[in-house]
Tab-separated table of C-alpha atoms and ligand atoms in Angstrom:
chain	number	residue	atom	x	y	z
A	18	MET	CA	18.752	-0.742	-10.907
A	19	THR	CA	15.342	0.712	-11.702
A	20	THR	CA	14.292	2.775	-8.690
A	21	VAL	CA	10.675	3.264	-9.718
A	22	LEU	CA	8.646	0.383	-11.041
A	23	LEU	CA	5.607	0.868	-13.199
A	24	GLU	CA	2.799	-1.693	-13.005
A	25	ARG	CA	-0.411	-1.673	-14.977
A	26	LYS	CA	-2.602	-4.077	-12.980
A	27	MET	CA	-5.994	-2.829	-14.059
A	28	PRO	CA	-7.388	-0.824	-16.984
A	29	HIS	CA	-6.624	2.927	-16.943
A	30	VAL	CA	-4.692	2.778	-13.630
A	31	ALA	CA	-0.942	3.043	-13.279
A	32	LEU	CA	0.835	1.901	-10.108
A	33	LEU	CA	4.278	3.372	-9.384
A	34	ARG	CA	6.362	1.555	-6.738
A	35	LEU	CA	9.414	3.209	-5.255
A	36	ASN	CA	12.091	0.584	-5.321
A	37	ARG	CA	15.005	1.338	-2.980
A	38	PRO	CA	14.016	-0.928	-0.064
A	39	GLU	CA	17.635	-1.035	1.171
A	40	ALA	CA	17.512	2.777	1.765
A	41	ARG	CA	13.884	2.970	2.966
A	42	ASN	CA	13.019	4.311	-0.455
A	43	ALA	CA	15.100	7.460	0.103
A	44	LEU	CA	14.552	9.825	-2.826
A	45	SER	CA	17.957	9.730	-4.548
A	46	PRO	CA	18.528	12.091	-7.492
A	47	GLU	CA	18.101	9.104	-9.839
A	48	LEU	CA	14.821	8.128	-8.260
A	49	ARG	CA	13.471	11.649	-8.470
A	50	LEU	CA	14.400	11.807	-12.159
A	51	GLU	CA	12.746	8.411	-12.863
A	52	LEU	CA	9.629	9.562	-11.010
A	53	ARG	CA	9.556	12.689	-13.119
A	54	GLU	CA	9.876	10.722	-16.354
A	55	HIS	CA	7.026	8.421	-15.316
A	56	PHE	CA	4.740	11.339	-14.439
A	57	LEU	CA	5.541	13.194	-17.659
A	58	SER	CA	4.797	10.125	-19.725
A	59	LEU	CA	1.637	9.141	-17.767
A	60	SER	CA	0.370	12.723	-17.979
A	61	CYS	CA	-0.010	12.405	-21.738
A	62	ASP	CA	-0.987	8.742	-21.840
A	63	ASP	CA	-4.676	8.436	-22.648
A	64	THR	CA	-4.797	4.888	-21.356
A	65	CYS	CA	-3.987	6.164	-17.844
A	66	ARG	CA	-6.702	7.911	-15.892
A	67	ALA	CA	-5.399	7.626	-12.307
A	68	ILE	CA	-2.019	7.024	-10.689
A	69	VAL	CA	-1.231	5.222	-7.455
A	70	ILE	CA	2.178	5.780	-5.906
A	71	THR	CA	3.534	3.550	-3.144
A	72	GLY	CA	6.674	2.286	-1.476
A	73	ASP	CA	6.982	-0.949	0.463
A	74	MET	CA	5.720	-2.188	3.823
A	75	ARG	CA	8.554	-0.522	5.794
A	76	ALA	CA	8.646	2.787	4.063
A	77	PHE	CA	6.739	4.900	1.635
A	78	ALA	CA	9.874	7.048	1.486
A	79	ALA	CA	12.276	8.162	4.200
A	80	GLY	CA	12.906	11.510	2.524
A	81	ALA	CA	15.650	12.876	0.324
A	82	ASP	CA	18.756	10.734	0.218
A	83	ILE	CA	20.851	12.049	3.084
A	84	LYS	CA	24.032	10.279	1.941
A	85	ALA	CA	23.714	11.866	-1.526
A	86	MET	CA	23.061	15.289	0.049
A	87	ALA	CA	25.577	15.342	2.896
A	88	ASP	CA	28.380	17.181	1.020
A	89	MET	CA	26.290	19.259	-1.335
A	90	THR	CA	26.665	23.033	-1.649
A	91	PRO	CA	23.812	25.479	-2.204
A	92	ALA	CA	24.971	25.857	-5.853
A	93	GLN	CA	24.862	22.119	-6.399
A	94	MET	CA	21.418	21.913	-4.845
A	95	MET	CA	20.221	24.690	-7.166
A	96	ALA	CA	21.858	23.115	-10.191
A	97	GLN	CA	19.905	19.870	-9.628
A	98	GLY	CA	16.762	21.688	-10.687
A	99	ASP	CA	14.736	19.484	-8.353
A	100	GLU	CA	11.700	21.746	-8.651
A	101	GLN	CA	11.235	20.382	-12.171
A	102	ASN	CA	10.940	16.872	-10.761
A	103	TRP	CA	8.304	17.910	-8.302
A	104	ALA	CA	6.486	20.022	-10.924
A	105	ALA	CA	5.993	16.958	-13.055
A	106	ILE	CA	3.936	15.492	-10.177
A	107	SER	CA	2.149	18.603	-9.023
A	108	GLN	CA	1.142	19.591	-12.554
A	109	CYS	CA	-0.160	16.127	-13.482
A	110	LEU	CA	-3.904	16.432	-14.091
A	111	LYS	CA	-4.507	12.717	-13.516
A	112	PRO	CA	-5.569	12.080	-9.938
A	113	VAL	CA	-2.668	10.792	-7.806
A	114	ILE	CA	-3.295	8.537	-4.835
A	115	ALA	CA	-0.473	7.991	-2.348
A	116	ALA	CA	-0.667	4.521	-0.719
A	117	VAL	CA	1.466	4.896	2.381
A	118	ASN	CA	2.910	2.113	4.513
A	119	GLY	CA	5.636	2.673	7.069
A	120	TYR	CA	7.628	5.886	7.059
A	121	ALA	CA	6.657	8.964	5.055
A	122	LEU	CA	9.320	11.363	6.269
A	123	GLY	CA	10.751	14.592	4.882
A	124	GLY	CA	10.584	14.460	1.085
A	125	GLY	CA	8.589	11.241	1.550
A	126	CYS	CA	5.854	13.082	3.453
A	127	GLU	CA	6.050	15.826	0.819
A	128	LEU	CA	5.660	13.220	-1.901
A	129	ALA	CA	2.570	11.813	-0.171
A	130	MET	CA	1.219	15.379	0.022
A	131	HIS	CA	1.630	15.680	-3.770
A	132	GLY	CA	-1.142	13.110	-3.908
A	133	ASP	CA	-4.733	14.158	-4.189
A	134	ILE	CA	-5.825	11.347	-1.895
A	135	ILE	CA	-3.671	9.665	0.793
A	136	VAL	CA	-4.487	6.125	1.918
A	137	ALA	CA	-2.439	5.087	4.944
A	138	GLY	CA	-1.782	1.799	6.670
A	139	GLU	CA	-2.416	1.678	10.420
A	140	SER	CA	1.341	1.626	11.172
A	141	ALA	CA	2.234	4.529	8.867
A	142	LYS	CA	4.162	7.434	10.268
A	143	PHE	CA	4.296	10.940	8.807
A	144	GLY	CA	6.830	13.578	9.625
A	145	GLN	CA	9.074	16.420	8.513
A	146	PRO	CA	12.306	15.719	10.468
A	147	GLU	CA	14.544	17.993	8.380
A	148	VAL	CA	15.124	20.366	11.323
A	149	ARG	CA	17.084	17.549	13.022
A	150	LEU	CA	19.515	17.568	10.069
A	151	GLY	CA	19.957	21.315	10.288
A	152	ILE	CA	17.944	21.922	7.155
A	153	MET	CA	14.253	22.407	6.380
A	154	PRO	CA	11.622	21.033	4.005
A	155	GLY	CA	12.252	22.077	0.407
A	156	ALA	CA	9.404	20.416	-1.572
A	157	GLY	CA	6.362	22.076	0.009
A	158	GLY	CA	6.479	20.657	3.528
A	159	THR	CA	6.185	23.979	5.348
A	160	GLN	CA	3.324	25.038	3.052
A	161	ARG	CA	1.268	21.900	2.206
A	162	LEU	CA	1.417	20.584	5.764
A	163	THR	CA	0.310	23.882	7.224
A	164	ARG	CA	-2.530	24.139	4.765
A	165	SER	CA	-3.576	20.546	5.399
A	166	ILE	CA	-3.527	20.354	9.203
A	167	GLY	CA	-3.343	23.941	10.309
A	168	LYS	CA	-0.578	26.080	11.789
A	169	TYR	CA	-0.396	24.683	15.263
A	170	ARG	CA	-0.124	20.982	14.538
A	171	ALA	CA	2.093	21.631	11.506
A	172	MET	CA	4.493	23.845	13.505
A	173	LYS	CA	4.881	21.223	16.217
A	174	MET	CA	5.912	18.660	13.583
A	175	LEU	CA	8.079	21.070	11.579
A	176	LEU	CA	9.935	22.550	14.564
A	177	THR	CA	10.401	19.395	16.611
A	178	GLY	CA	10.720	16.815	13.820
A	179	SER	CA	8.139	14.661	15.619
A	180	THR	CA	6.087	12.141	13.684
A	181	MET	CA	2.331	11.634	13.488
A	182	SER	CA	0.638	8.193	13.401
A	183	ALA	CA	-1.789	7.328	10.650
A	184	THR	CA	-4.738	7.717	13.036
A	185	GLU	CA	-3.555	11.156	14.156
A	186	ALA	CA	-2.895	12.171	10.556
A	187	HIS	CA	-6.389	11.071	9.633
A	188	ALA	CA	-7.985	13.022	12.491
A	189	ALA	CA	-5.867	16.082	11.540
A	190	GLY	CA	-6.958	15.902	7.872
A	191	LEU	CA	-3.651	14.771	6.317
A	192	VAL	CA	-4.932	11.284	5.462
A	193	SER	CA	-8.097	10.407	3.498
A	194	GLU	CA	-8.456	6.855	4.821
A	195	VAL	CA	-6.678	4.477	7.207
A	196	VAL	CA	-6.779	0.800	6.432
A	197	PRO	CA	-4.937	-2.332	7.685
A	198	ASP	CA	-1.341	-2.284	6.448
A	199	ASP	CA	-1.680	-5.170	4.059
A	200	GLU	CA	-4.743	-3.565	2.401
A	201	VAL	CA	-3.183	-0.209	1.566
A	202	VAL	CA	-2.291	-0.770	-2.068
A	203	ASP	CA	-5.560	-2.612	-2.869
A	204	ALA	CA	-7.555	0.169	-1.170
A	205	ALA	CA	-5.704	2.829	-3.189
A	206	LEU	CA	-6.127	0.824	-6.417
A	207	ALA	CA	-9.875	0.465	-5.692
A	208	ILE	CA	-10.214	4.267	-5.368
A	209	ALA	CA	-8.093	4.767	-8.513
A	210	SER	CA	-10.282	2.319	-10.353
A	211	ARG	CA	-13.457	4.157	-9.354
A	212	ILE	CA	-11.972	7.452	-10.522
A	213	ALA	CA	-10.824	5.834	-13.802
A	214	ALA	CA	-14.428	4.888	-14.483
A	215	MET	CA	-15.501	8.521	-14.328
A	216	PRO	CA	-15.430	10.882	-17.338
A	217	PRO	CA	-11.766	11.892	-17.598
A	218	LEU	CA	-12.368	15.512	-18.681
A	219	ALA	CA	-14.603	16.148	-15.687
A	220	VAL	CA	-12.034	14.514	-13.407
A	221	ALA	CA	-9.224	16.699	-14.795
A	222	GLU	CA	-11.239	19.881	-14.444
A	223	ILE	CA	-12.265	19.034	-10.881
A	224	LYS	CA	-8.651	18.458	-9.934
A	225	ARG	CA	-7.478	21.611	-11.708
A	226	VAL	CA	-10.118	23.872	-10.142
A	227	ALA	CA	-9.928	22.349	-6.620
A	228	LEU	CA	-6.114	22.746	-6.520
A	229	SER	CA	-5.815	26.146	-8.276
A	230	GLY	CA	-8.748	27.549	-6.385
A	231	MET	CA	-7.117	26.874	-3.020
A	232	ASP	CA	-4.518	29.592	-3.717
A	233	LEU	CA	-6.988	32.164	-5.034
A	234	PRO	CA	-9.388	34.578	-3.336
A	235	LEU	CA	-12.874	32.949	-3.054
A	236	ASP	CA	-14.469	35.165	-5.785
A	237	ALA	CA	-11.763	34.263	-8.305
A	238	ALA	CA	-11.859	30.602	-7.374
A	239	LEU	CA	-15.668	30.539	-7.797
A	240	MET	CA	-15.349	32.196	-11.162
A	241	LEU	CA	-12.787	29.561	-12.225
A	242	GLU	CA	-15.154	26.829	-10.995
A	243	ARG	CA	-18.160	28.287	-12.886
A	244	ARG	CA	-16.207	28.556	-16.161
A	245	ALA	CA	-14.930	25.005	-15.888
A	246	ALA	CA	-18.394	23.682	-14.977
A	247	TYR	CA	-19.941	25.392	-18.031
A	248	LEU	CA	-17.096	24.156	-20.235
A	249	LEU	CA	-17.863	20.527	-19.364
A	250	PHE	CA	-21.341	20.967	-20.863
A	251	GLY	CA	-19.591	20.877	-24.197
A	252	THR	CA	-18.154	17.382	-23.715
A	253	GLU	CA	-19.384	14.169	-25.313
A	254	ASP	CA	-19.182	12.460	-21.944
A	255	LYS	CA	-21.668	14.876	-20.409
A	256	THR	CA	-24.199	13.907	-23.109
A	257	ILE	CA	-23.435	10.189	-22.571
A	258	ALA	CA	-23.723	10.475	-18.793
A	259	MET	CA	-26.952	12.448	-18.675
A	260	ARG	CA	-28.627	10.325	-21.409
A	261	ALA	CA	-27.606	7.126	-19.502
A	262	PHE	CA	-29.119	8.555	-16.344
A	263	VAL	CA	-32.426	9.307	-18.060
A	264	GLU	CA	-32.518	5.967	-19.880
A	265	LYS	CA	-31.392	4.083	-16.716
A	266	LYS	CA	-28.362	2.584	-18.515
A	267	THR	CA	-24.701	2.243	-17.569
A	268	PRO	CA	-22.613	4.847	-19.377
A	269	THR	CA	-19.378	4.104	-21.261
A	270	PHE	CA	-17.348	7.241	-21.424
A	271	SER	CA	-15.327	8.322	-24.488
A	272	GLY	CA	-12.958	10.707	-22.792
A	273	ARG	CA	-14.074	13.444	-25.190
B	328	HXC	C1	19.613	7.892	2.884
B	328	HXC	C2	18.560	6.402	4.267
B	328	HXC	C3	17.544	7.387	4.549
B	328	HXC	C4	17.632	8.630	3.898
B	328	HXC	C5	17.166	5.584	5.666
B	328	HXC	N1	18.303	5.344	4.971
B	328	HXC	N2	16.727	6.777	5.466
B	328	HXC	N3	19.595	6.695	3.434
B	328	HXC	N4	18.699	8.836	3.080
B	328	HXC	N5	16.708	9.562	4.052
B	328	HXC	C6	19.094	4.136	4.979
B	328	HXC	C7	19.952	3.999	6.291
B	328	HXC	O1	21.065	4.766	6.207
B	328	HXC	C8	20.208	2.516	6.313
B	328	HXC	O2	21.236	2.239	5.379
B	328	HXC	C9	18.906	1.918	5.689
B	328	HXC	O3	18.278	2.970	4.961
B	328	HXC	C10	17.942	1.481	6.773
B	328	HXC	O4	17.727	2.541	7.673
B	328	HXC	P1	17.659	2.351	9.275
B	328	HXC	O5	17.814	3.670	9.883
B	328	HXC	O6	18.570	1.282	9.691
B	328	HXC	O7	16.133	1.740	9.367
B	328	HXC	P2	15.120	1.949	10.520
B	328	HXC	O8	15.745	1.687	11.852
B	328	HXC	O9	13.918	1.128	10.113
B	328	HXC	O10	14.719	3.524	10.539
B	328	HXC	C11	14.000	3.999	9.469
B	328	HXC	C12	14.016	5.554	9.516
B	328	HXC	C13	15.428	6.130	9.616
B	328	HXC	C14	13.175	6.048	10.777
B	328	HXC	C15	13.252	6.020	8.274
B	328	HXC	O11	16.203	5.499	8.633
B	328	HXC	C16	15.509	7.602	9.444
B	328	HXC	O12	15.251	8.371	10.367
B	328	HXC	N6	15.887	8.035	8.231
B	328	HXC	C17	16.078	9.462	7.931
B	328	HXC	C18	14.775	10.189	7.819
B	328	HXC	C19	15.010	11.675	7.516
B	328	HXC	O13	15.655	12.407	8.254
B	328	HXC	N7	14.383	12.117	6.395
B	328	HXC	C20	14.490	13.560	5.960
B	328	HXC	C21	15.603	13.662	4.935
B	328	HXC	S1	15.812	15.331	4.373
B	328	HXC	P3	22.484	1.243	5.794
B	328	HXC	O14	23.432	1.427	4.688
B	328	HXC	O15	22.986	1.709	7.143
B	328	HXC	O16	21.798	-0.069	5.880
B	328	HXC	C22	14.566	15.579	3.283
B	328	HXC	C23	14.392	16.952	2.678
B	328	HXC	C24	15.509	17.602	2.039
B	328	HXC	O17	13.775	14.773	2.960
B	328	HXC	C25	15.175	18.964	1.507
B	328	HXC	C26	16.328	19.675	0.889
B	328	HXC	C27	16.005	21.041	0.345
C-alpha cells in the first residue's frame, strides 16, 4: 500500500498525505522512504513551488513506528540511514507547510517542525513522548523544539512526555495559525497558493537565508542575507515585479 499520497489540487502546489490511518500515521521505514522520494522529486520539479504535508483528522503522525522499532539494535538503527530521509525534507528549498490535525507526537512532531509554517486544527496535540519509551527524540526534537519555544517549555515536554494543545503551541510559538479542524488543509493550501504566486527564486533565497542564518552568529547571518538580497537584483522576476508595481499591473513571474 502507498503510505504517502501525492495530490496536485492547484497549480504549483503539492499536497502530501500520510496514509497509514490504521497506525495513526506512524512513520514506518517504508513511509519515511516514500516521503524522502517525494521530497527529492518535488525539490527539482519546477511545477511545484510549495508543499503541504498532512495526515488525517485523528493524527498528523504518532511518531516513529514503535512496532517496527521495538527489537532494533543500535547498529540496525544506524544502518537505516534515517538522517538521509530527514535531510531530503530539511534541505528542500520549496516552502513546506505542515497541516496538523490530531496527534503530532515524537517523529510526528519533528516532522511538523520540518515545516516552515505549521497550521494546526483546534484539537491538535503536539508532544515528544519518547522518554516514556526509554528513548529520546532522534530527528531534531530536542533542538528544534527548544529553539522554537524556549528551554523551559521544551524541557517540560521533553522530560515528562506531556503534550501541548494547539492553542498552547500557538502561544508558545510552535504553531503559525490555529483554525477549526475541518479547515486545516484548506488553510494550509491557501497559504501554499499565496507563496506559489511569489517569485520562486526570492522565495527560495528567503527560506535558505532565514534557516541557515538561525545557526550563525548575527554578523555572518546578516552578511549572508545581504549577499542573497543583492543576488536577487539579477533575476528576471525582480524586473517583472518592480515594473509591474510602477505600471500598476499584476505581475506574472517567470521563475528566472
Ligand atoms: C506504531 C502505532 C503508533 C506508533 C499508534 N499506533 N501509534 N503503531 N507506532 N507510534 C497504532 C496502535 O498500536 C494501534 O494499533 C493504532 O495505531 C491505534 O492506536 P490507539 O493507541 O488505539 O489510538 P488512540 O487511542 O487514538 O491513541 C493515539 C495515540 C497513541 C495517543 C497517538 O496511539 C500513542 O500514544 N501512540 C504512541 C505515540 C508515541 O509514543 N510516539 C513516539 C514514538 S518514538 P492496533 O494494531 O492496536 O489497532 C519516536 C521517535 C523515535 O517517534 C526516535 C528514534 C531515534
